[in-house]
Short mmCIF file of C-alpha atoms in Angstrom, two decimals:
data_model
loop_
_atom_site.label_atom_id
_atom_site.label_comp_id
_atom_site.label_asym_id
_atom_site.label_seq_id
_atom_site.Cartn_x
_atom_site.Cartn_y
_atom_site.Cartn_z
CA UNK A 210 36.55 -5.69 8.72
CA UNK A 211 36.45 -4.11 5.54
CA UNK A 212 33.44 -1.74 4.07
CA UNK A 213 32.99 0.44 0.67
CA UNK A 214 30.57 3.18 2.10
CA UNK A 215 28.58 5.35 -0.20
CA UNK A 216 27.06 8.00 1.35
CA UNK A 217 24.51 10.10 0.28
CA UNK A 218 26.09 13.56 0.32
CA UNK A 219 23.90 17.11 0.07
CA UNK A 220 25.48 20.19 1.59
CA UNK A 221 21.78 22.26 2.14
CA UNK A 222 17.97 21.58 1.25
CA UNK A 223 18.98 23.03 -2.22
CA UNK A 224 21.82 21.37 -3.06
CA UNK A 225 21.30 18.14 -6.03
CA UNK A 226 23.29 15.71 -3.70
CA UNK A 227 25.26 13.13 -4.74
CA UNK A 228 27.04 9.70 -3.25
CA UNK A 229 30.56 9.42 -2.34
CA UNK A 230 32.67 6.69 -1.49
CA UNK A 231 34.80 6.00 1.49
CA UNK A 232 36.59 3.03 2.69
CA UNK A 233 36.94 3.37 5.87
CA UNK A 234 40.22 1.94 7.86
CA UNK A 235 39.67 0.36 11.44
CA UNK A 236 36.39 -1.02 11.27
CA UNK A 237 35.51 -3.63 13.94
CA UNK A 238 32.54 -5.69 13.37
CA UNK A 239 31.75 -4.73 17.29
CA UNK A 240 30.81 -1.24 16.30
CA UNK A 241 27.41 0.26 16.44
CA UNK A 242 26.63 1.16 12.82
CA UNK A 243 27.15 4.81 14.12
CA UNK A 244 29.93 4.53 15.83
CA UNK A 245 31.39 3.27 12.54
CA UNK A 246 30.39 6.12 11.26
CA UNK A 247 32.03 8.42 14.03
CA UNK A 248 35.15 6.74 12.63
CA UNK A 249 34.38 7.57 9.40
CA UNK A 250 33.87 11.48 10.38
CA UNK A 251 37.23 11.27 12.52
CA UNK A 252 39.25 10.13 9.34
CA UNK A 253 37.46 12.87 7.36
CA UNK A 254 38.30 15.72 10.08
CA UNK A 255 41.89 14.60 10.05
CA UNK A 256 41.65 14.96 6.45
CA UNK A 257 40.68 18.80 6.78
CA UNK A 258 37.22 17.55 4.86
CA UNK A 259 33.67 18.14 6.09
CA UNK A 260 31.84 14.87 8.19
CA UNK A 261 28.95 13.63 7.48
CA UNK A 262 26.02 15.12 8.90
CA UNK A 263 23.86 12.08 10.63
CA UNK A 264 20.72 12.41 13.39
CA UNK A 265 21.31 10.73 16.13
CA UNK A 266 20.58 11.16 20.49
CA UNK A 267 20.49 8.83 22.97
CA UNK A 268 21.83 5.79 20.76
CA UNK A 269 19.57 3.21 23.34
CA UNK A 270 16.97 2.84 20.40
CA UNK A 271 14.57 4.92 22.60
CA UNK A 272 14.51 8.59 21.26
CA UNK A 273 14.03 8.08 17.11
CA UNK A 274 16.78 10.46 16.00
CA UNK A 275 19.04 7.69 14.20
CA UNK A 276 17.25 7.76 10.49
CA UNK A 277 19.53 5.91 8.05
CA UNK A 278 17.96 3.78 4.75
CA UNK A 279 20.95 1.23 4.83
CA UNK A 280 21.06 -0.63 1.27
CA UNK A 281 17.79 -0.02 0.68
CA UNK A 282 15.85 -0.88 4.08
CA UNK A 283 15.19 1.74 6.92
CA UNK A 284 16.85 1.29 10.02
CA UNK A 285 19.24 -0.92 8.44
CA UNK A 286 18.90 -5.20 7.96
CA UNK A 287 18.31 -5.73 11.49
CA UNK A 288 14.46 -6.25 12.48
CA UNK A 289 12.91 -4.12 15.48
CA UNK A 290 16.15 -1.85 16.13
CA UNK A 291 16.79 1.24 15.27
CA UNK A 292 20.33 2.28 13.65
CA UNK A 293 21.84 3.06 16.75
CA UNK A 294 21.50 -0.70 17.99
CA UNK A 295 22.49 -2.20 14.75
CA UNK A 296 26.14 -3.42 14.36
CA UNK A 297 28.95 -3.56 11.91
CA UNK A 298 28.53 -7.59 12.54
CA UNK A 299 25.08 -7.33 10.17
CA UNK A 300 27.31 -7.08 7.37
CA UNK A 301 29.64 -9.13 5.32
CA UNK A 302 33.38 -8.25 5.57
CA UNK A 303 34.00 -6.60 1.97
CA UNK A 304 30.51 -5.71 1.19
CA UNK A 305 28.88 -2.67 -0.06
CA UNK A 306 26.88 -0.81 2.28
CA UNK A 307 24.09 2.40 0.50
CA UNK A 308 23.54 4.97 3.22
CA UNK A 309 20.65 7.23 2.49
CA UNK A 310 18.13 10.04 4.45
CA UNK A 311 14.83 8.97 4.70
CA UNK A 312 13.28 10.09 1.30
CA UNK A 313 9.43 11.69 1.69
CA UNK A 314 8.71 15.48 0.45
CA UNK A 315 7.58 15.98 4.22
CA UNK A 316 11.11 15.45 5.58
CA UNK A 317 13.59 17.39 3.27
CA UNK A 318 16.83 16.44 3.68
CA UNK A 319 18.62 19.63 5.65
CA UNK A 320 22.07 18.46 5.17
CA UNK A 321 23.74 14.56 3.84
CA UNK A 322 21.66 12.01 5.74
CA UNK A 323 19.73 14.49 8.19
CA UNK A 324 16.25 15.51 7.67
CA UNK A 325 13.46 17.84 8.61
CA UNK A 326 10.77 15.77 10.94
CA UNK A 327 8.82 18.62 12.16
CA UNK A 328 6.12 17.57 10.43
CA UNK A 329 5.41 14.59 12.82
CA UNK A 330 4.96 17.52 15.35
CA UNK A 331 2.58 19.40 13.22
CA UNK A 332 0.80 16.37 13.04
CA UNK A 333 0.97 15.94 16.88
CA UNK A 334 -0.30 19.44 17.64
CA UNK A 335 -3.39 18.88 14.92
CA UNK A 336 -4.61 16.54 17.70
CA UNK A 337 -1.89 13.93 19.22
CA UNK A 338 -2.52 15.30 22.44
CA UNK A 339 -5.58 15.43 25.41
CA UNK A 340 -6.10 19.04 25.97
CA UNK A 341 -9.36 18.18 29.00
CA UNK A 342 -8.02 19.26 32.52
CA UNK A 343 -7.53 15.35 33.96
CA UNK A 344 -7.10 16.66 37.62
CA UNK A 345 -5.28 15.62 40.34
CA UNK A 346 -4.06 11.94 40.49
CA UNK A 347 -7.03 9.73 40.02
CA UNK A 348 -7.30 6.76 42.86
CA UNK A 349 -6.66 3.31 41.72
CA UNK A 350 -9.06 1.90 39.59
CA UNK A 351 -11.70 5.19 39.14
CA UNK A 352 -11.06 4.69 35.76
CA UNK A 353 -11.49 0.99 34.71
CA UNK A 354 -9.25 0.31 31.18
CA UNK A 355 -9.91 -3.44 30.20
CA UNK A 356 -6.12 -4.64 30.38
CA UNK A 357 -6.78 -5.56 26.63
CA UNK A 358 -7.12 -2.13 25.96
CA UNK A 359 -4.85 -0.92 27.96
CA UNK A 360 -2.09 -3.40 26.23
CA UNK A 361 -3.00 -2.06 22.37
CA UNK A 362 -2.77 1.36 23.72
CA UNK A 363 0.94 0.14 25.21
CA UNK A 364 2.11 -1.23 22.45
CA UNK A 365 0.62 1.74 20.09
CA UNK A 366 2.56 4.31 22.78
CA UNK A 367 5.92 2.58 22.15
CA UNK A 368 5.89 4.42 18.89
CA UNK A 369 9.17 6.81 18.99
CA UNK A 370 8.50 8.75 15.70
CA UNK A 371 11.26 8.12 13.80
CA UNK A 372 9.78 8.16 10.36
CA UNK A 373 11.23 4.38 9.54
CA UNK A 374 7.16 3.91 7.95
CA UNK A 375 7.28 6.91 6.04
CA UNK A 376 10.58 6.12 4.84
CA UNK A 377 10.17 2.65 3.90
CA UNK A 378 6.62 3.37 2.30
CA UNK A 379 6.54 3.33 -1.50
CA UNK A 380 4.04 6.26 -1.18
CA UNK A 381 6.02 7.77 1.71
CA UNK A 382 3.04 7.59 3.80
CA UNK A 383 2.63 8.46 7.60
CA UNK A 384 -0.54 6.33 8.09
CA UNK A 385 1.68 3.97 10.94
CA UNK A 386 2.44 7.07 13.02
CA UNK A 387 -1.01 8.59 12.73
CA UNK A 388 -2.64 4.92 13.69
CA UNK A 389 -0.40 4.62 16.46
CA UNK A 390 -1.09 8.19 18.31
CA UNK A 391 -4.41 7.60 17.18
CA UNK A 392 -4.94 4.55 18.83
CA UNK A 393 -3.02 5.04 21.68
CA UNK A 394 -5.49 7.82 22.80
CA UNK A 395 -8.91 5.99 21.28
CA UNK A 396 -8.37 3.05 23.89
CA UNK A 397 -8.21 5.09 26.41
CA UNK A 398 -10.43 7.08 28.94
CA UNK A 399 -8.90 10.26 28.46
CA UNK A 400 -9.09 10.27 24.48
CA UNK A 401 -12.51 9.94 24.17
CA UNK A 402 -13.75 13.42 24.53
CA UNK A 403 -11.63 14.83 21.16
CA UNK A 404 -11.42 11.31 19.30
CA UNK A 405 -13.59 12.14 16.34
CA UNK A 406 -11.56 15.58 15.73
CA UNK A 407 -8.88 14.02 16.62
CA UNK A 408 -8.43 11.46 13.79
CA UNK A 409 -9.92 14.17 10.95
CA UNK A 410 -7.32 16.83 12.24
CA UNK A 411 -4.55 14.77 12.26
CA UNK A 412 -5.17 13.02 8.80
CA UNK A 413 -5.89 16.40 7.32
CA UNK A 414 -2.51 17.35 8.54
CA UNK A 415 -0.59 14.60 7.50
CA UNK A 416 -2.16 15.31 4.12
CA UNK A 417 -1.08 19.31 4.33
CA UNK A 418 2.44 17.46 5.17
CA UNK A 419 2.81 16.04 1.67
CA UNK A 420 3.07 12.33 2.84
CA UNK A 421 1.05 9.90 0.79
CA UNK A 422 -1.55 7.13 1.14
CA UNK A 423 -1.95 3.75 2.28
CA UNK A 424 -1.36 0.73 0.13
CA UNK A 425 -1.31 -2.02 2.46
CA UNK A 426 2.18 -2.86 1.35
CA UNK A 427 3.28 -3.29 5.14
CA UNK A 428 6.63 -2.50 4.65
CA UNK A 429 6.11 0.23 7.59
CA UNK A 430 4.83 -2.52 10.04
CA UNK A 431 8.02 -4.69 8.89
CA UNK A 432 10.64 -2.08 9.34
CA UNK A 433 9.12 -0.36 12.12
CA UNK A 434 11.95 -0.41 14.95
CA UNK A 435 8.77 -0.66 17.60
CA UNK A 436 7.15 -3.18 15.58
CA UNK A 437 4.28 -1.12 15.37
CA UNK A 438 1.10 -3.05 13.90
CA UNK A 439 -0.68 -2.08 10.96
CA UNK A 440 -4.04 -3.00 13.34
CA UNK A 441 -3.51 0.07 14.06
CA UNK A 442 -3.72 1.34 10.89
CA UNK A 443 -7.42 -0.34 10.68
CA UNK A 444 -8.14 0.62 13.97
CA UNK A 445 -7.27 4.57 12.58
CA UNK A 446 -9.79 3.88 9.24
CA UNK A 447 -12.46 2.39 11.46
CA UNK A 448 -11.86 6.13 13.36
CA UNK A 449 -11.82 8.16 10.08
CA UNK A 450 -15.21 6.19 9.45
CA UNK A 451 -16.82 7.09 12.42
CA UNK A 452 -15.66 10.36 12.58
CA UNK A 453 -16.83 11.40 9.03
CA UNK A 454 -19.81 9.80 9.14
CA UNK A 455 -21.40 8.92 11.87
CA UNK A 456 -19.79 11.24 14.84
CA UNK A 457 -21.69 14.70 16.45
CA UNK A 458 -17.88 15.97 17.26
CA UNK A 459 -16.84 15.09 13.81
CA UNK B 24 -16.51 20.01 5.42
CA UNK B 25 -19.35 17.21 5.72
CA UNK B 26 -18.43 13.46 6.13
CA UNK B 27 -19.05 12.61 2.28
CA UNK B 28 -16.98 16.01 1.53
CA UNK B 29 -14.18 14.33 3.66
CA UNK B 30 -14.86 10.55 1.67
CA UNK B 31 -14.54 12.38 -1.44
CA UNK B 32 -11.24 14.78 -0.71
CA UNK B 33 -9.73 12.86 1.95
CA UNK B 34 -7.00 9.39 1.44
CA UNK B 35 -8.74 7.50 3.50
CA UNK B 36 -11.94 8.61 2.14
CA UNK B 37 -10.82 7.65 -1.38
CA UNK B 38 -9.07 4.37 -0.11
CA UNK B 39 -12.64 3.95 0.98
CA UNK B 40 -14.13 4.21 -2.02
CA UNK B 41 -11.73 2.28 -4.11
CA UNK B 42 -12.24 -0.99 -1.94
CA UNK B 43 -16.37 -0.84 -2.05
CA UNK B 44 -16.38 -0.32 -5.72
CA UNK B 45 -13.63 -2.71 -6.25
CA UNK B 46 -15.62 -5.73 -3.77
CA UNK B 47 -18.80 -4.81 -6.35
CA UNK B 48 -16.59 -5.55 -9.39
CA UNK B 49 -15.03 -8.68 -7.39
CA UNK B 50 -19.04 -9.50 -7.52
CA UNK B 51 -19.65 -9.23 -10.86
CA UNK B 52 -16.91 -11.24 -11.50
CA UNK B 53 -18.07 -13.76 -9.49
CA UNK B 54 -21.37 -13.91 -11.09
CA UNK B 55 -19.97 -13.56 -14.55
CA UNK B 56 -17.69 -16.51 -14.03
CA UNK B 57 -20.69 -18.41 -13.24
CA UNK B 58 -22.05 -17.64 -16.82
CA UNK B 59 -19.58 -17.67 -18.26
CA UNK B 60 -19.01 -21.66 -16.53
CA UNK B 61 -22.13 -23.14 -18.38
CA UNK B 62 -19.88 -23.32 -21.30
CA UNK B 63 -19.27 -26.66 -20.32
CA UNK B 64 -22.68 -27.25 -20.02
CA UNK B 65 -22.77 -27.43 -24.00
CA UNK B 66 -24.04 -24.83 -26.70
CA UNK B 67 -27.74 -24.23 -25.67
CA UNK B 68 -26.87 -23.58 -22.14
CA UNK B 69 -24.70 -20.51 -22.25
CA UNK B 70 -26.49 -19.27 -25.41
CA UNK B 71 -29.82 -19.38 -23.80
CA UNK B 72 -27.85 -17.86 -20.52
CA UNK B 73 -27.06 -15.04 -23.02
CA UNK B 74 -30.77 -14.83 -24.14
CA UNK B 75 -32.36 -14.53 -21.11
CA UNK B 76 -30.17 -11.56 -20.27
CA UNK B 77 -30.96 -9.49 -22.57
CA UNK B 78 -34.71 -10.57 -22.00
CA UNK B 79 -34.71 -8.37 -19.08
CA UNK B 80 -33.39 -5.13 -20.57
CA UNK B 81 -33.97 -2.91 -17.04
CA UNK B 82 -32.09 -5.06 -14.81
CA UNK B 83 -29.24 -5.84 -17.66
CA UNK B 84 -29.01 -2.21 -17.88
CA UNK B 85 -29.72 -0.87 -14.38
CA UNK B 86 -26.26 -3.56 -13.57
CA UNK B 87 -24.23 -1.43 -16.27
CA UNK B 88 -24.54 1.24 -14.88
CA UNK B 89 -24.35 0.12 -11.51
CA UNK B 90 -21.14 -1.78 -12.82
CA UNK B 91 -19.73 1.71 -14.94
CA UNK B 92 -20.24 3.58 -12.19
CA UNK B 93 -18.16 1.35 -9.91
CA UNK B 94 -15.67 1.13 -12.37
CA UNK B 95 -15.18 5.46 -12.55
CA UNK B 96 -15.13 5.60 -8.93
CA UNK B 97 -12.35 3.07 -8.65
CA UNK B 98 -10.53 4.45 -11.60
CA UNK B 99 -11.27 8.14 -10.08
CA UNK B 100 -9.93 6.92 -6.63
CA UNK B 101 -6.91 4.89 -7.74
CA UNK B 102 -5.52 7.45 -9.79
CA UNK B 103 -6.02 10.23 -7.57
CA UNK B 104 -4.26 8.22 -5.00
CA UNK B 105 -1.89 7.46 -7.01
CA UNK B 106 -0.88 11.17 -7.59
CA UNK B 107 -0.83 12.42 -4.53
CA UNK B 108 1.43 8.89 -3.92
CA UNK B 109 3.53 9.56 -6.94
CA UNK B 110 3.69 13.36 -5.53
CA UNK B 111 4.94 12.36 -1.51
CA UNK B 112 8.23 10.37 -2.84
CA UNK B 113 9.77 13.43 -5.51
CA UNK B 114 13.19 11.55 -5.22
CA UNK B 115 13.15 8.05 -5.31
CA UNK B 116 16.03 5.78 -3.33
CA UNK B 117 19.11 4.44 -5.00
CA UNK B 118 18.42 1.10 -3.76
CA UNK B 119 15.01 0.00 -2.30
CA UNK B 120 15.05 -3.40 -0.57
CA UNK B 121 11.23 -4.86 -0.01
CA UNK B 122 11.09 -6.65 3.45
CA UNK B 123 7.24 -7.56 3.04
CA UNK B 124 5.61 -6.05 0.45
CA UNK B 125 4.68 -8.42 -2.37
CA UNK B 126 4.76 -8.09 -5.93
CA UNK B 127 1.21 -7.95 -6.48
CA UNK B 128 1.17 -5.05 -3.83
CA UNK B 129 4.11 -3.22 -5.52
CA UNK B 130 2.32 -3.04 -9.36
CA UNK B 131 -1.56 -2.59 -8.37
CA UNK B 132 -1.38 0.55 -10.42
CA UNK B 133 0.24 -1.72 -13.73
CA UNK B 134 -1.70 -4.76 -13.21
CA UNK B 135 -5.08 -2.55 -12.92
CA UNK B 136 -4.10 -0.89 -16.27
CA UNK B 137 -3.57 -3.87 -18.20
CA UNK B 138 -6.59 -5.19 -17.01
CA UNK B 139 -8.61 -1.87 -18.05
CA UNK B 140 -7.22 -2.41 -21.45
CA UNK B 141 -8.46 -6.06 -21.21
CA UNK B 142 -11.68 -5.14 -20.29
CA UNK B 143 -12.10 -2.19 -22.96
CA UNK B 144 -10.66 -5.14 -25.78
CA UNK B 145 -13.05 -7.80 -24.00
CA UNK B 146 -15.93 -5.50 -24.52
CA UNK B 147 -14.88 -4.31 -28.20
CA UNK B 148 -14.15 -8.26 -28.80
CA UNK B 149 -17.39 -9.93 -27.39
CA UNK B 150 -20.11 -7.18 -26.65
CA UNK B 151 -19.39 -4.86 -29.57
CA UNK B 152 -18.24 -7.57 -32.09
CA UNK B 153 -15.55 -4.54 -33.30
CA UNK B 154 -12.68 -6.67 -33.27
CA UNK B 155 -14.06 -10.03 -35.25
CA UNK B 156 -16.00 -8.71 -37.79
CA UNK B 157 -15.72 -10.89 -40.37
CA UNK B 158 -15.39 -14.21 -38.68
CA UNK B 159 -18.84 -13.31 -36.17
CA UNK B 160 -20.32 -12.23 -39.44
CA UNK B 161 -22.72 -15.38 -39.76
CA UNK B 162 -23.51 -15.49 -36.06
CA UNK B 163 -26.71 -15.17 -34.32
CA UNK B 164 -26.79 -12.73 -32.17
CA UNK B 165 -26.90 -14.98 -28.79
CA UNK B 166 -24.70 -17.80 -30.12
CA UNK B 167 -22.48 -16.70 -27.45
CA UNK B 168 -20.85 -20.64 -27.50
CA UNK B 169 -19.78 -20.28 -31.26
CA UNK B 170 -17.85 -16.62 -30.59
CA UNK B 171 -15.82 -18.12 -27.88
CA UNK B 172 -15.22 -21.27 -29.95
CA UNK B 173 -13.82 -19.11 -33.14
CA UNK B 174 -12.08 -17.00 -30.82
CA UNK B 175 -9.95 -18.91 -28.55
CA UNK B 176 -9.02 -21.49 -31.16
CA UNK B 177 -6.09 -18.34 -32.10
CA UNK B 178 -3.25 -18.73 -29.82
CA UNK B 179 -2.63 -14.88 -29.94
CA UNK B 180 -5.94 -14.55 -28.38
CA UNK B 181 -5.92 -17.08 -25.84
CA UNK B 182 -2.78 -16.04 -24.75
CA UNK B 183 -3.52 -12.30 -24.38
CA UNK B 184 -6.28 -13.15 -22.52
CA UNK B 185 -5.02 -16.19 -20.52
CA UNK B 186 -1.95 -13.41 -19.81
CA UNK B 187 -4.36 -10.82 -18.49
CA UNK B 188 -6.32 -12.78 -16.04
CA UNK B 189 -2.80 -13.69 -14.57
CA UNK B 190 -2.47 -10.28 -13.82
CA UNK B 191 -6.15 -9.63 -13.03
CA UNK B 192 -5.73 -12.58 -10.18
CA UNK B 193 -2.72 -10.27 -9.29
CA UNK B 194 -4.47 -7.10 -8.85
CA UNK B 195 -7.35 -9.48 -6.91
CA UNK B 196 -4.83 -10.98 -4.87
CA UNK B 197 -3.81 -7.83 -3.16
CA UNK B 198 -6.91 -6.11 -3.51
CA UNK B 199 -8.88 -8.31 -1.89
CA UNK B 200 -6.81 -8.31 1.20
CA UNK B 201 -6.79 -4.48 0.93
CA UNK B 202 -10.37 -4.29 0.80
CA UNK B 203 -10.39 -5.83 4.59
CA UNK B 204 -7.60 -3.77 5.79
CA UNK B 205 -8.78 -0.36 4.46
CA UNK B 206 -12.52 -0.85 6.12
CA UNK B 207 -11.12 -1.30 9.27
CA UNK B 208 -11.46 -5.46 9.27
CA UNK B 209 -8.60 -6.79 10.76
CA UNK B 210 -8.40 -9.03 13.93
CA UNK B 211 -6.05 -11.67 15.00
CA UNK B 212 -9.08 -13.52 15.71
CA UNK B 213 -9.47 -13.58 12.02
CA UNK B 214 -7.34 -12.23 9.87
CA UNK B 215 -5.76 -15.49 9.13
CA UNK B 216 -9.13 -16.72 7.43
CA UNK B 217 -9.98 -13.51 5.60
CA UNK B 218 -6.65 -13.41 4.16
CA UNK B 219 -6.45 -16.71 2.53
CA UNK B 220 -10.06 -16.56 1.48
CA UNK B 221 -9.11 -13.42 -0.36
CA UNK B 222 -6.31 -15.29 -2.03
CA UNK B 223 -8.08 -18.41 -2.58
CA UNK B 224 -11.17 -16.82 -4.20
CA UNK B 225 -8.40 -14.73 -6.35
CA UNK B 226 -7.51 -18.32 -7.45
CA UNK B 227 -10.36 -19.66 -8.06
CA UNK B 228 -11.75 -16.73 -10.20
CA UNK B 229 -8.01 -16.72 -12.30
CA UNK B 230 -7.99 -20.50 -12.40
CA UNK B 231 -12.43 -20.43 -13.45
CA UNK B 232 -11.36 -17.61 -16.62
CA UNK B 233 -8.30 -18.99 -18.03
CA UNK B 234 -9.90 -22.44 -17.90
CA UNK B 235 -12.00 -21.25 -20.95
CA UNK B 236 -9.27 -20.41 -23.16
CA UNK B 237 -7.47 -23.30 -22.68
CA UNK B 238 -9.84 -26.13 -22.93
CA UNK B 239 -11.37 -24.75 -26.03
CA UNK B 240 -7.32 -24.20 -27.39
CA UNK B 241 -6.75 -27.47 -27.08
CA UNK B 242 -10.08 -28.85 -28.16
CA UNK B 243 -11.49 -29.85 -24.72
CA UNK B 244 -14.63 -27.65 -26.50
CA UNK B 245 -15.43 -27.53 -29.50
#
């Protein structure tokens, strides 16, 4: 098949950036959206020219390095994947395809379509984390988690990081990741003793990051590669609530 | 920082007190719709409605302030938000492709704008009598029925404001769902329900306004 690529191009965190075009030769619609990029980056090393710089790891759509805006949407057309998992078979032979870094002032772009994320771990080490001594291996069923419970925190801890919500956010906001570390640890035994610092530390962070607010757009919960829920992101206001108001730890 | 420091610096804070003033106005709107409905119930009705208002100058004015107040604070909080969300996104995409968002969740910053500048002309045209001088000139000053008569038999004015409750029902339509959201109120149990009372009551409040307008445009009232 047949693609016009434009690629968002920047050789540091300084550089203006601009798109260029390639059309790349030997495209089967098989491909992984990256490994059609590999091909790309093989024509443009035969060419003596520099590849394009892209994140990616264990291309399983289980570590969140892959972190491509594909005409427009993060991740790419392809609901509940990650770039790594998409394929060239999304597209139409002959069609256009945008290829851009995630855009937030708290990831700037490092080099084309790679970008800083270290602010999701400064948000992690604000409070994404238990720091009580749990012991030794508990026996079965000393600490009773309603399987409810235990199921939101599941589905919160799927969360990979990526940065798909921030990117797809019109106010690049991180609110999805916060709610989902947040959550995760709030249903749970073992989060209860730093919840209410927990939430205000991490917001305040995320805040110090430069990423935005909520509007309830849900664009983060629909291009979310984990399908993350923006329940969560209720569940993580009811928190701030409780926390600013009503909580002794707070 | 204390908890109403964090309400008052914080985004979650803010997005917290955007939706409680913004469910107040949603209230006054509900009750001033209900006025504003006995205009069907003929000329005495909603000028005596208009009369007994003022008759009770402490509460009338103890709800405008309550009212202005709401209205800073959601002003305050929207634009502030608004910054910092301007602020997070310094270079915007070359393409953006919406998967869920709406349009009414896209432009809450627009639609709440133009309906600011409604308000401000609604107030200048009907509480201030700045903008109809000349034709209110004769009026008593609770002949409420009469002013909306003159007023809305102009097409430039029934449009304006038939066109700005459009956009109010807009801003009401995501709002309202927001308001849920942002407190923390959302369950599968119910979410269904809450959402499309939110848009329904957005309806009816759009569909209550711009019925005034229109019937007395096309002589349904006269």
């Amino acid at each position: 098949m047949r693609v016009t690529l434009k690629v968002w191009r920047q050789k540091s965190k300084d550089d203006t950036g601009r798109f260029e075009t390639y059309t790349p030769q030997n495209i089967s619609s098989s491909m992984s959206f990256l490994e059609m990029l590999d091909v790309v980056n093989e024509e443009l090393i035969t060419q003596g020219k520099d590849p394009i710089a892209f994140d990616h790891d264990c291309r399983e759509g289980i570590c969140g390095a892959c972190s491509l805006v594909i005409n427009g949407t993060a991740h790419g057309p392809q609901r509940g994947t990650t770039v790594c998992q998409l394929h060239m078979r999304s597209f139409r032979d002959g069609e256009e395809i945008y290829i851009e870094p995630w855009r937030a002032k708290g990831f700037p772009v490092i080099r084309d379509l790679v970008t800083d994320r270290s602010a999701f771990d400064r948000i992690m080490q604000a409070g994404g984390f238990v720091s009580v001594n749990a012991g030794g291996a508990q026996d079965a069923n000393c600490l009773p988690v309603p399987k409810q419970c235990a199921d939101k925190a599941m589905d919160a801890a799927a969360c990979i990081g990526c940065g798909a919500c921030v990117a797809a956010c019109k106010n690049a906001s991180a609110m999805l990741f916060v709610s989902a570390k947040v959550s995760q640890l709030s249903l749970l035994p073992q989060g209860q003793p730093e919840r209410a610092r927990r939430v205000l530390n991490m917001l305040r962070q995320m805040e110090n990051e430069s990423f935005g607010g909520c509007t309830n757009t849900l664009e983060c919960e629909a291009v979310c590669p984990k399908e993350i829920s923006v329940e969560h992101i209720a569940r993580l206001n009811r928190e701030f609530a409780s926390a600013a108001l009503v909580s002794e730890e707070g | 920082m204390n908890g109403l420091g964090r309400i008052f610096t914080m985004t979650v804070g803010l997005k917290f007190l955007m939706a409680v003033s913004g469910f107040i106005l949603v209230g006054f709107l509900v009750g001033h719709l209900s006025g504003n409905m006995l205009l069907y119930a003929g000329p005495d009705a909603i000028n005596q409605y208009a009369e007994v208002l003022k008759k009770f100058p402490v509460v009338l004015w103890t709800t405008r302030i309550f009212l202005i107040i709401a209205v800073f604070v959601h002003i305050y909080s929207g634009v502030k938000l608004s910054v910092l969300n301007k602020r997070a996104r310094p270079h915007a995409y070359a393409v953006t492709k919406r998967v869920k968002a709406t349009l009414p969740s896209q432009t809450m910053l627009l639609s709440g704008a133009v309906v600011l500048s409604f308000t401000l002309y609604h107030l200048a045209h009907f509480t201030f009598r700045w903008t109809h001088k000349e034709e209110f000139a004769g009026l008593g000053d609770f002949d409420v029925h009469a002013m909306m008569v003159l007023s809305f038999q102009s097409s430039v004015v029934s449009s304006f404001y038939v066109l700005s409750i459009v956009l109010l029902m807009m801003h009401l339509n995501h709002g309202l769902v927001s308001f849920f959201q942002t407190l923390g109120v959302n369950h599968s149990k119910y979410n269904g329900v809450v959402k499309s009372l939110s848009i329904l009551l957005s309806i009816i409040l759009a569909l209550g306004f711009i019925s005034l307008p229109i019937s007395i445009y096309f002589g349904f009232v006269s």
